[in-house]
Amino acid sequence: MDETKSNPEPLDEVTAGRLAQLEDYIMKNCLWQFHSRSWDRRVQNEGILSKTTQILCGEPVDTGTPLDRCHWADAVVMAEEFQRRCPWLTEMPKDEVKALMDALHKHLDYILIDGSLNLELTDQHY
Amino acid sequence: MECQVKPRERAGIINPIFTCQPCGAQFASIGIKDCIGIVHGGQGCVMFVRLLFSQHFKESFELASSSVHEDGAIFGAVGRVEQAVDVLLMRYPHVKVVPIISTCLTEVIGDDIEGVVRKLNAELLPEKYPDREVHLIPIHTPSFVGSMVSGYDITVLDFVKYFAEKTEPNGKLNVFTGWVNPGDVTALKHLLAQMDIDATVFFEIETFDSPLMPEGNHVSHGETTIEDLQGSANAMGTIALNRYEGAKAAEFLQSEFEIPTIIGPTPIGIRNTDTFLKNLKALTGKPIPESLVRERGIAIDALTDLVHMFLADKRVAIYGNPDLVIGLAQFCIDLEMKPKVLLLGDDNSRYKDDPRVKELQENVDWDMEVITNADFWELEDRIKNKGLELDLMLGHSKGRFISIDYDIPMLRVGFPTYDRAGMYRHPVVGYAGAIWLAEQMANTLFTDMEHKKVREWSLNVW
Amino acid sequence: MPYHEFECSKCIPERKKHAVVKGHGEDLTSALPLGYLNTIPGTISERGCAYCGAKHVIGTPMKDVIHLSHGPLGCTYDTWQTKRYISDNDNFQIKYTFATDMKEKNVVFGAEKLLKQNILEAFKAFPKIKRMTIYQTCASALIGDDLNAIAAEVMEEMPEVDIFVCNSPGFGGPSQSGGHHKINIAWVNQKVGTLEPKEITSDYVINYVGEYNIQGDQEVMMDFFKRMGVQVLSTFTGNGTYDDLRCMHRAQLNVLECARSAEYICNELRVRYGIPRLDIDGFGFEPLGNSLRKIGLFFGIEDRAQAIIDEETARWKPELDWYKARLMHKKVCLWPGGSKLWHWAHVIHAEMGVDVVSVYTKFGHQGDMEKGISRCEEGALAIDDPNELEGLEAMETLEPDIIFTGKRPGEVAKKIRVPYLNAHAYHNGPWKGWEGWVRFARDIYNAIFSPIHELAKLDISKDEIPGDCGFKTQRMLSDANLPDEVRNDPTLRQYTGKFDCLKDLRGKTYPVFERKTAAAPAAAAV
C-alpha cells in the first residue's frame, strides 16, 4: 500500500465505536459509495454525507439540481436508518454530530478512495 | 408425390439445428478416460459447450480453455496453449490425454498448434513431467467449416490416428457408435454380449449417467482408455454405426491396417437392427442367438399393438444429426408413418448421395422433403406460411418452441434434450430402442389427443 | 483480511491474490482480491466471453429485436435457450436467434455481402419486426468486416428499419464484462437521443437500468412503479423495447439495478444529459422498500412508496419469517456471476437468517468484490474468477448447506451432495419484489430440506438403515429442532402465492394520478 495514504487520525474508543456502527450500516446497506472511479466516489461521499449531516442537524438541505435531489434521497433514508439504529444519535448535540459525520466522511474517503486497493479507481475510462 | 432433396436457399440461419465443430471435438474428448481437452479460443467456446452438456446430461464435464483474450487475438496465442497445458497438467495429475482443439478465432489468426505441440513435447514435457505419460493431440475444428457433427467425426479420427498401433491381433471388434447417449451404449453392449462378441466401444460413455454416491464423486467422465484406442489397430473388424460420426476413423483403420469394416446402417428400428446383427455375424462368424430372436419378438409384439391403429399415416418432421434423422425416418416408415420433412443441419455435400436418401427418393409415395444445411426456419416457415401439416415432430430440445407455438406433439430425440427428464438414459438403437421410440411416439400422440380433446375417448378400449 | 491460498492453486502463483478471507476488525484496505484480469489458461475457469456478455446477457433481453450474430453459427446456437429472460410479447427474443452462418469462403473473401443478405432475409421472415441488433463475433472481427457500414446501407435502403451494431468479439476483454461495457457504450453512442418518446404520461419519469426480467423480475418492479405513478420510459434491457431505449435521454432519473453490467450507460447519461444515477437493490424487503422510498423522495411522492411498502410487508412478512425461522444459520456459498454477490450477501443474512460463508464472482471487477465483501459477514471467503478445483476445495472446507450458482457448477455441487439454486436464471422465480423474495426463501427451504439429501448421504452397505419411516416431509426435517413456540407460531405461514405469479400482473389496471403539469404534447420529430 502507498505509505502516503494513511488512515485518518485515530479516534477515542467511544467515537470509534459509534463511527463503526454508522460505517457498518453504510457498508452493508448502501450502494452509493461504490461508484467506480475515485473522483466519482468523492462526489458521492461529499454529496450524500454532507446532506445526511444537514438532515441529522435539522439544517436546510439544498435540493436544487437533480443530482442534489438524488443525493438527498439517499441521505434522507440513511439519516432515518441512523436514527433508528443508533438511539444515541438523537440525543447528540449538533456539533458532535457534525464532528462524528466529518470523521465518518474522512474514514470513508480513506477506505473507499485513498486507501483503496481497487486498481480500477484511477482508470481514466469508464 | 415425390421425395425432394434440397438445400436451404437463404444465406442465413434462423434458429440453428447444430452448433459448430469444437462442440463435436469436446463431445468426443469427454468420452476418453484421463482426458481433458483444451479448447484453443475464447472462454465462451468452452463455457457454453460445457453448459450444453450439463443441460443434456444433468452432469458437469471437465474441459479447459486457453482463454484467448485481445492480446492473443492480435499477437498470436500459442503461448496461451503452452500455459494452459502446464497449468492443466500441474493441477490434474491423472490427465494423460490433452487434445488441443482449435476454434474459428485461432484458425483465423493462424496459430500453429502442431508447432506448439512439438515444442511442448520437446521442452515442457521432458523437462517438467519426465515420468508422466502425456499425449498432446492437435485437432483442427474451425467453426466456419462443417458442424458439431463433422467436428465429432474429425476428432474421433484424430484420436484413432494418434493412438492406433499395430501389434498383435486382439480378436476384438471395434464399434464406433457415433454421437449417442449412455442408454444407446448400454443397448449396444447388450446386443454384443448376447452375440458373445468381445468389442471395444468407442466411446464408453455409459458413465455419463453417473451416480450420486454417499462418499461424493464429482466427475462424470467417459471410460475409453488409451489402450482401447491403441488396440483399435489390432481388431478383427470394425463396425461404424453412423456414416457421418465415426466412419472416418473406421475407414482409416481399414485402409491403414486392413481391418474388415462395415459402415452403417444406424441400428434404429427393427430392420436396421436386424442388419446390424447380420453384420456382426458376418464380421465375427458368431451366430445370432435365440435370446435375440425372443427379444426381437417382444419388440415386434409391442409395435404390432401400435402401428395400424395409432401410428399409421401420421405425418412427421424429423431433425437433428443426419444418421439419427435418416434412421428415425426409416423406422417411422416401417411403422406406417409418413415422414414429411427431414432437416439435416449442415452443408455436408455427401447427404444428397447417401444411399439411404436415394432409397427414400426412389420409393416414397408421398410428398417428402429432405432439406440439407437446414435451420429451424425451414420447418417453421413451412408450417406457418406454406400449409405443412404435421402430427408429430421428432428432434432435440432446441426446436421446442415450434412444437409449443404450433401445438404439434413432439418426442425429444437426439442431442441436446434438456426440456425432458432423463432422455439420455433411453436407447434409440437396437430392439430396446425400437420399443422405446414407438411407445414414446404413441404416448406423445395419446397425450396430445387428450390435451386437444381429439378422439381422446378412443383410448377407452385398447 | 489475509489473502487465501488454495491448496489446488499453489502451483499457480498468479492466483495468490484472487481470494481473501474477511477478517475481524479489518476493512477493504487490508486486502482485496484482484479482479477483471485475463483468465489464466488451463485453470477451468467458469468465465464466458465478451460476445456472450454483450449479446447473451444484455442485448438479447430486448424483446422486439432481431438479434443477428455475424459469424459461424456456434456462438448463436450456444447462447440460445440457456437463459430465462422472458418478455410480455410472447418471448420473441427467447424463441428466435439469427446467425449469418459464416463459412470458410467468407473468412477468406469477406462476409459483408453475406451479412447484408442475412439482414434482408431476416426482416423478410419477420415482417412485423423492424429493429435489429447485429453482434460481431471473433471471426467477423478478425476478418475486419465493417458491420456499421452494412447497417447504414440497409437503413438507407429500408427507412422503416433501424439497426444497432455491437462490436464485441469474444476475445474482447477478460470476461463477459468486457461485452457489457462495449454494448453499453455502443448503445448510448449510436441510439440514445435518436428518437423522442411517444408520450410522457407522468411527472415522474425514470429509466430502469440493469434489469433483465429474469423470470419476470422487471414486471414485478413495473407493478410498483405503476402503483407509484412513475413512468418507466425504458428498461435496459429486460422486457425492454428498442425504441423506448432510444429515448433514454428524456428520463429524469436513472434507477440502476445491476451496476456491474449497466453502470457505464448510467454514467454516460449523467455526463451527457445530466440525468442522475440512483443505485438500488430490488431484492429483499428492506432494501427494496428503501429503494422505492428513495425514488419516491426524489420525486416528492414518498407517501406512494410507503403505501406499497406497508401493504406488501403486511401481506408477505409472515411468510418470509416462516422460512427465516427455519433457515437460521444455514451456510450459503453465494457464487453468482457479478452483481448478485452484493445484491444478496447482506440481505439473505438479515432477512432469511442464512450465513454467507463465501462469495465469488465469475466476471466481476474489484468494485463488485468491495461491495460483496462489505456486505457479507466476517469469516467469509471471497474468490475472484474461481476455477473448478477451487470451487470444490472451498465447498469441501466450508461444507455449505446450499450454493447459489450457475446451472453447470450446480451439477458439480450436486455430486458432492450440496444442493444448488440457480443464481442467474433462478429456480421458481421471480425473486424480486416482496412476494418474489418469499419465493426465493421458499426455494432455498425446499432445496435444503429435501429428503433426497438425507438419502444421498446414507451408505446402505455400512450405515444403519432407518427402517422406521416410510417418508419424510420437508417440515419433519426443518422443524425437528425448532422450539415449539416457533414451530407452532400462529402468526407465521408458508408461501401462499401461485405457481405463476405474473399472470395477474399482466393486464392489471392502475390508478391514474393527477398531473402537476399539463400533459406534455407529443414530442416533435427529432
PDB file of N, CA and C in Angstrom, chain A residues 35 39-40 43-44 47-48 51 62-74, chain C residues 252-253 270 274-278 298:
ATOM      1  N   HIS A  35     -19.379   3.890  -6.371  1.00  0.00           N
ATOM      2  CA  HIS A  35     -19.195   4.221  -7.784  1.00  0.00           C
ATOM      3  C   HIS A  35     -17.774   3.849  -8.199  1.00  0.00           C
ATOM      4  N   TRP A  39     -12.853   9.941  -8.426  1.00  0.00           N
ATOM      5  CA  TRP A  39     -13.483  11.275  -8.426  1.00  0.00           C
ATOM      6  C   TRP A  39     -14.979  11.160  -8.172  1.00  0.00           C
ATOM      7  N   ASP A  40     -15.542  10.064  -8.711  1.00  0.00           N
ATOM      8  CA  ASP A  40     -16.964   9.838  -8.585  1.00  0.00           C
ATOM      9  C   ASP A  40     -17.311   9.517  -7.132  1.00  0.00           C
ATOM     10  N   VAL A  43     -17.281  12.652  -5.061  1.00  0.00           N
ATOM     11  CA  VAL A  43     -18.510  13.440  -5.256  1.00  0.00           C
ATOM     12  C   VAL A  43     -19.651  12.821  -4.450  1.00  0.00           C
ATOM     13  N   GLN A  44     -19.764  11.523  -4.523  1.00  0.00           N
ATOM     14  CA  GLN A  44     -20.844  10.832  -3.820  1.00  0.00           C
ATOM     15  C   GLN A  44     -20.697  11.003  -2.308  1.00  0.00           C
ATOM     16  N   GLY A  47     -21.425  14.619  -1.355  1.00  0.00           N
ATOM     17  CA  GLY A  47     -22.824  14.988  -1.551  1.00  0.00           C
ATOM     18  C   GLY A  47     -23.733  14.326  -0.529  1.00  0.00           C
ATOM     19  N   ILE A  48     -23.601  13.065  -0.364  1.00  0.00           N
ATOM     20  CA  ILE A  48     -24.561  12.348   0.468  1.00  0.00           C
ATOM     21  C   ILE A  48     -24.252  12.522   1.956  1.00  0.00           C
ATOM     22  N   LYS A  51     -25.204  16.043   3.102  1.00  0.00           N
ATOM     23  CA  LYS A  51     -26.651  16.216   3.204  1.00  0.00           C
ATOM     24  C   LYS A  51     -27.205  15.432   4.393  1.00  0.00           C
ATOM     25  N   ASP A  62     -29.891  21.665   0.387  1.00  0.00           N
ATOM     26  CA  ASP A  62     -30.047  22.151  -0.977  1.00  0.00           C
ATOM     27  C   ASP A  62     -30.481  20.990  -1.880  1.00  0.00           C
ATOM     28  N   THR A  63     -31.662  21.112  -2.495  1.00  0.00           N
ATOM     29  CA  THR A  63     -32.120  20.076  -3.427  1.00  0.00           C
ATOM     30  C   THR A  63     -32.375  20.703  -4.789  1.00  0.00           C
ATOM     31  N   GLY A  64     -31.552  21.649  -5.133  1.00  0.00           N
ATOM     32  CA  GLY A  64     -31.767  22.425  -6.353  1.00  0.00           C
ATOM     33  C   GLY A  64     -31.600  21.646  -7.642  1.00  0.00           C
ATOM     34  N   THR A  65     -30.510  20.930  -7.745  1.00  0.00           N
ATOM     35  CA  THR A  65     -30.257  20.224  -9.005  1.00  0.00           C
ATOM     36  C   THR A  65     -30.747  18.780  -8.890  1.00  0.00           C
ATOM     37  N   PRO A  66     -30.948  18.117 -10.028  1.00  0.00           N
ATOM     38  CA  PRO A  66     -31.325  16.704  -9.971  1.00  0.00           C
ATOM     39  C   PRO A  66     -30.309  15.873  -9.172  1.00  0.00           C
ATOM     40  N   LEU A  67     -29.026  16.197  -9.320  1.00  0.00           N
ATOM     41  CA  LEU A  67     -28.024  15.444  -8.564  1.00  0.00           C
ATOM     42  C   LEU A  67     -28.183  15.690  -7.072  1.00  0.00           C
ATOM     43  N   ASP A  68     -28.445  16.936  -6.696  1.00  0.00           N
ATOM     44  CA  ASP A  68     -28.702  17.252  -5.283  1.00  0.00           C
ATOM     45  C   ASP A  68     -29.875  16.423  -4.766  1.00  0.00           C
ATOM     46  N   ARG A  69     -30.929  16.365  -5.558  1.00  0.00           N
ATOM     47  CA  ARG A  69     -32.126  15.633  -5.101  1.00  0.00           C
ATOM     48  C   ARG A  69     -31.836  14.144  -4.962  1.00  0.00           C
ATOM     49  N   CYS A  70     -31.027  13.659  -5.889  1.00  0.00           N
ATOM     50  CA  CYS A  70     -30.684  12.234  -5.850  1.00  0.00           C
ATOM     51  C   CYS A  70     -29.860  11.944  -4.592  1.00  0.00           C
ATOM     52  N   HIS A  71     -28.883  12.793  -4.324  1.00  0.00           N
ATOM     53  CA  HIS A  71     -28.088  12.633  -3.098  1.00  0.00           C
ATOM     54  C   HIS A  71     -28.965  12.767  -1.856  1.00  0.00           C
ATOM     55  N   TRP A  72     -29.860  13.710  -1.919  1.00  0.00           N
ATOM     56  CA  TRP A  72     -30.737  13.970  -0.762  1.00  0.00           C
ATOM     57  C   TRP A  72     -31.620  12.744  -0.478  1.00  0.00           C
ATOM     58  N   ALA A  73     -32.126  12.093  -1.553  1.00  0.00           N
ATOM     59  CA  ALA A  73     -32.975  10.916  -1.354  1.00  0.00           C
ATOM     60  C   ALA A  73     -32.200   9.831  -0.612  1.00  0.00           C
ATOM     61  N   ASP A  74     -30.972   9.600  -1.050  1.00  0.00           N
ATOM     62  CA  ASP A  74     -30.141   8.630  -0.332  1.00  0.00           C
ATOM     63  C   ASP A  74     -29.895   9.083   1.114  1.00  0.00           C
TER      64      ASP A  74
ATOM     65  N   GLN C 252     -35.915  11.579 -16.066  1.00  0.00           N
ATOM     66  CA  GLN C 252     -35.394  12.477 -15.023  1.00  0.00           C
ATOM     67  C   GLN C 252     -34.415  11.770 -14.093  1.00  0.00           C
ATOM     68  N   LEU C 253     -34.523  10.454 -14.060  1.00  0.00           N
ATOM     69  CA  LEU C 253     -33.683   9.704 -13.115  1.00  0.00           C
ATOM     70  C   LEU C 253     -33.378   8.336 -13.712  1.00  0.00           C
ATOM     71  N   ARG C 270     -25.471  10.446 -17.378  1.00  0.00           N
ATOM     72  CA  ARG C 270     -25.265  11.506 -16.398  1.00  0.00           C
ATOM     73  C   ARG C 270     -24.399  12.604 -16.991  1.00  0.00           C
ATOM     74  N   GLY C 274     -27.154  14.933 -17.979  1.00  0.00           N
ATOM     75  CA  GLY C 274     -27.385  15.410 -16.614  1.00  0.00           C
ATOM     76  C   GLY C 274     -28.405  14.598 -15.823  1.00  0.00           C
ATOM     77  N   ILE C 275     -28.615  13.341 -16.225  1.00  0.00           N
ATOM     78  CA  ILE C 275     -29.590  12.516 -15.502  1.00  0.00           C
ATOM     79  C   ILE C 275     -28.868  11.808 -14.343  1.00  0.00           C
ATOM     80  N   PRO C 276     -29.290  12.055 -13.105  1.00  0.00           N
ATOM     81  CA  PRO C 276     -28.580  11.406 -12.003  1.00  0.00           C
ATOM     82  C   PRO C 276     -28.805   9.895 -11.968  1.00  0.00           C
ATOM     83  N   ARG C 277     -27.881   9.222 -11.300  1.00  0.00           N
ATOM     84  CA  ARG C 277     -27.890   7.754 -11.200  1.00  0.00           C
ATOM     85  C   ARG C 277     -28.196   7.373  -9.764  1.00  0.00           C
ATOM     86  N   LEU C 278     -29.263   6.628  -9.575  1.00  0.00           N
ATOM     87  CA  LEU C 278     -29.601   6.143  -8.234  1.00  0.00           C
ATOM     88  C   LEU C 278     -29.434   4.620  -8.227  1.00  0.00           C
ATOM     89  N   PHE C 298     -37.143  11.350  -4.327  1.00  0.00           N
ATOM     90  CA  PHE C 298     -36.593  12.121  -5.443  1.00  0.00           C
ATOM     91  C   PHE C 298     -37.697  12.918  -6.130  1.00  0.00           C
TER      92      PHE C 298
END
